[in-house]
Structures are given as structure tokens and as C-alpha cells.
Amino acid sequence: MISTITNAIAAGSAAPLPLEKVPLEAYVPPAKPSLIGLSRSELSERLGEIGVAPAQRKMRVQQLWHWIYFRGAKSFDEMTSISKDTRAELAKHFTVDRPEVVAEQISNDGTRKWLLRLPSGDKVEKPHEVECVYIPETDRGTLCVSSQVGCTLNCAFCHTGTQRLVRNLTAGEIVGQVMVARDRLNDWENRESGRLVTNIVMMGMGEPLYNFEAVRDALLIVADNEGIGISRRRITLSTSGVVPNIIRAGEEIGVMLAISLHAVRNELRDVLVPLNRKYPIEELLQACRDYPGASNARRITFEYVMLKGVNDSLDDAKLLVKLLKGIPAKINLIPFNPWPGTAYECSDWDQIEKFSEYIFNAGYSSPVRTPRGRDILAACGQLKSETEKLSARERQALRAMAMTD
Ligand code: SAH
Ligand code: SF4
């Protein structure tokens, strides 16, 4: 199967997957909205709407912020520094609910995956679900956060890309994933140095730069040092290359940037990451050169998934080094994580080593990302909620589309 794909690509004859999927589903808010995800000024507005006097609002916002994001309060009852009457009034109109956890899986390597259910307006027929993964390591604990239910893009090797249903998450649902992780790991009690969730990567389901405002608002809350307080240097946003929003991300969010490159020639990247047809490699790399705040101390990560016989030759490695010249970069080689129905295979280990060695000798740090949580389908690109699986026939049709002349 792979050789057919490669040949088709080599011959320039692969009919590429459609660049984007059909319209986004709408967000249907719950009857009583959660305050999670609101900025300070939005919180103040909501307080005004329920009759909190203007002179009191600033103080109330400070209190709510502290209880919600610093202490992790799950109800207004816990917020004892707020008067009882105000608490009752708040509870009448709002909640501090997080997304509902419907399943928790723990891998034999300690990785945890949570399946979260979100309001969909049609909960029985089509619940909206996302996944969120916690990866403990010796020196850090990384939470991999989703930005959309599914993804409108169709990267050929990504499980999430095969999901039909797509909707943007709200800022509250994005921050909510961090809250859920802290809840489940009992991480609110830990002092800063002992925190379990120390790093955030926007590398779960979805393309974060196609949900720019919500991702921005959520990350600004996560980074706020009067609350969750995870510094921007410990937050990484990964994009498949939405060029116009890359600079915005630097200016308006200021987090670390990761680019899902995966191919060094446009004709192959057009197939692997169809968005390349809109924003080709040269434009993408120019946006990286222009990324505000990129420096040797704040390098841009280039992710490169190792696909056997597709993008893993030494010629590819050479061209990669050439392309990245002049960009403060590190390269993250990701062994391909297979999923049911995929046509791709992971490169052989010795090929990954050769590729990595070449890059290393050219002066780049090139860690090979150890797959984590493979046994619970929690590794990169394996996320996909059960309810959204395509039928075998649909998968076959997608593959056929990728391969026919
Ligand atoms: N949509 C964003 C962020 C989510 S994907 C993006 O594409 O960057 C996070 C990373 O996992 C990306 O680099 C993605 O290309 C990679 N990935 C997707 N499927 C994969 C798979 N099956 N095996 C390994 N990595 C994969
Ligand atoms: Fe979407 Fe990223 Fe998967 Fe591509 S790799 S389909 S952009 S989640």
C-alpha cells in the first residue's frame, strides 16, 4: 500500500485528499453557563448583568479568579471569602463546571488519557467529545490539549483528520481541559515546584490556529500568574501551517511555536498536509523567520513524522537542514503512530537513527520523540473519539481518493 502511495507521489499523480472538510458544527451553550474561560473583563460584565454594583466588581473578579484558577474551586460554595448572598446569586446563574469526564485510561507508562464530553445540543445522538492526554516525565509533566472536536484538515497520516464531526472548542472548554487534569491529578494542592502539570502543548485534536480567538483567550488564562500560572515558555502551540495566524500567535499569545512540517518538498507535503496547497513550504518558513520572539533561546520546533519509504531518506534530511538554515530551530522526529485503517508505516529504527544523526551532525538538536501511551491510543495523531469513527468503507474510500489518478 505504502509503495503505491509513494509511487503515485513520485509520479505526481496522487489525487490529493480534500483540503478541508465541511462546515463547523455550532456550539450550543448549556442552560447555565460556566464562568471558566472568561477573561477578567468578561467576568466583570457577567457580574454586572446579575446586578453586582460597579464599585464591587473589580474585587469580586479578583476573588473569583483566585478561587477558580488558583484554588481550583468546583462550586461557588467553596468560595468562602465571597459573601453568602453573592455566592447564592452566582450559583443561580452560573456554574464553574469543567467538561464532563466520561472515561479515564491509564497507560502502562503512566500516560493518562481523558475522554471529555461537551455540550452538543443533541447529546444523545451526537455527543461532542475530545481527548486530552497527560504525559509524566522525570523533569516535567506535559498536558496535550485539544482545540477542536475533530479537525477540518485532512492530514493523510493523522487519525483525528479522519473524524467527520468538527466544531471549535470555546475558550472555557480549552481551559477546562487543564482544570480537569489538575482535578484528576490532585494538582491544585501542590506548590509551584511540585506541580504535576508543568507544560502545555496544543497538540491534541484540532488545528489551534483555525480556532484562533478561543485558543488565544484560553492560553492567556492558563499563563496568567495569578491563576494557573504556566509560563508562556512552557506552552507550545503546534500548527500544520496556517500562515496568516502564525505571526498573530506570536504577537497576541507569545507562546512557543511548533510547526508540523513532515515533508521538505511541496509535492509530498501537498499530500501529507493538504493545507500546504494553500500555504506552501516557502511561505510557511518565511512566517517562521518573522515569528516574533524566535531566538536561539526560544527556538521553533519543527515536527517531522517518520513515514517508512515516504519522507525518511537521507536526501530528505539534507534538504531539511538546508531549508531551516537561518531559522532558530530544533527538529522533533516523531515515529509514526499507527492507527486502525492507516496505510502508512513507521520508518525502521535504523533509518530514524541515520536521519537523526545527519541532522545532529548538521548542528540541530534532533530528539526522537518516544511514543507515549500507545497502548491506550494516546500517542500523537492517534486521538479520535470513538463516536466519530468512520466505517471501514468510508476509510477505504478516503484512501482510494488519495491514490487514484
Ligand atoms: N493540528 C496541529 C496540532 C495537533 S497534531 C498540527 O497538526 O500541528 C500534533 C502532532 O502530531 C503534529 O505534528 C501532527 O502532525 C502529529 N501527528 C499526527 N498524526 C500522527 C501520527 N499518526 N503519528 C505521529 N504523529 C502524528
Ligand atoms: Fe488536523 Fe493536525 Fe491532524 Fe492535520 S495533523 S489533521 S492539522 S490534527
mmCIF file of C-alpha atoms and ligand atoms in Angstrom, residues 21 148 150-162 204-208 239-240 260 262 272-274 381, ligand 2:
data_model
loop_
_atom_site.group_PDB
_atom_site.id
_atom_site.type_symbol
_atom_site.label_atom_id
_atom_site.label_comp_id
_atom_site.label_asym_id
_atom_site.label_seq_id
_atom_site.Cartn_x
_atom_site.Cartn_y
_atom_site.Cartn_z
ATOM 1 C CA LYS A 21 -13.939 19.347 5.444
ATOM 2 C CA GLN A 148 -11.354 21.406 18.215
ATOM 3 C CA GLY A 150 -12.037 16.642 15.235
ATOM 4 C CA CYS A 151 -10.178 18.738 12.694
ATOM 5 C CA THR A 152 -11.260 20.326 9.424
ATOM 6 C CA LEU A 153 -7.914 19.470 7.883
ATOM 7 C CA ASN A 154 -7.180 16.079 6.381
ATOM 8 C CA CYS A 155 -3.539 15.236 7.020
ATOM 9 C CA ALA A 156 -3.111 11.835 5.425
ATOM 10 C CA PHE A 157 -1.352 10.167 8.391
ATOM 11 C CA CYS A 158 -3.465 11.604 11.230
ATOM 12 C CA HIS A 159 -6.303 9.766 12.929
ATOM 13 C CA THR A 160 -8.003 12.979 14.056
ATOM 14 C CA GLY A 161 -8.151 14.087 10.429
ATOM 15 C CA THR A 162 -10.472 11.172 9.611
ATOM 16 C CA GLY A 204 -4.305 17.291 20.758
ATOM 17 C CA MET A 205 -7.228 17.196 18.393
ATOM 18 C CA GLY A 206 -7.725 20.077 16.020
ATOM 19 C CA GLU A 207 -5.820 22.864 14.364
ATOM 20 C CA PRO A 208 -5.351 25.572 17.009
ATOM 21 C CA THR A 239 0.232 24.225 13.764
ATOM 22 C CA SER A 240 0.084 22.456 10.445
ATOM 23 C CA SER A 260 4.161 20.250 11.635
ATOM 24 C CA HIS A 262 6.687 16.446 7.819
ATOM 25 C CA LEU A 272 0.660 14.604 3.666
ATOM 26 C CA VAL A 273 -0.541 18.012 4.899
ATOM 27 C CA PRO A 274 -3.080 19.198 2.304
ATOM 28 C CA GLY A 381 -2.090 11.625 15.945
HETATM 29 FE FE1 SF4 B 2 -5.582 18.263 11.939
HETATM 30 FE FE2 SF4 B 2 -3.083 18.369 12.952
HETATM 31 FE FE3 SF4 B 2 -4.262 16.007 12.403
HETATM 32 FE FE4 SF4 B 2 -3.504 17.607 10.414
HETATM 33 S S1 SF4 B 2 -2.143 16.611 11.942
HETATM 34 S S2 SF4 B 2 -5.475 16.511 10.569
HETATM 35 S S3 SF4 B 2 -3.914 19.617 11.262
HETATM 36 S S4 SF4 B 2 -4.927 17.484 13.943
#
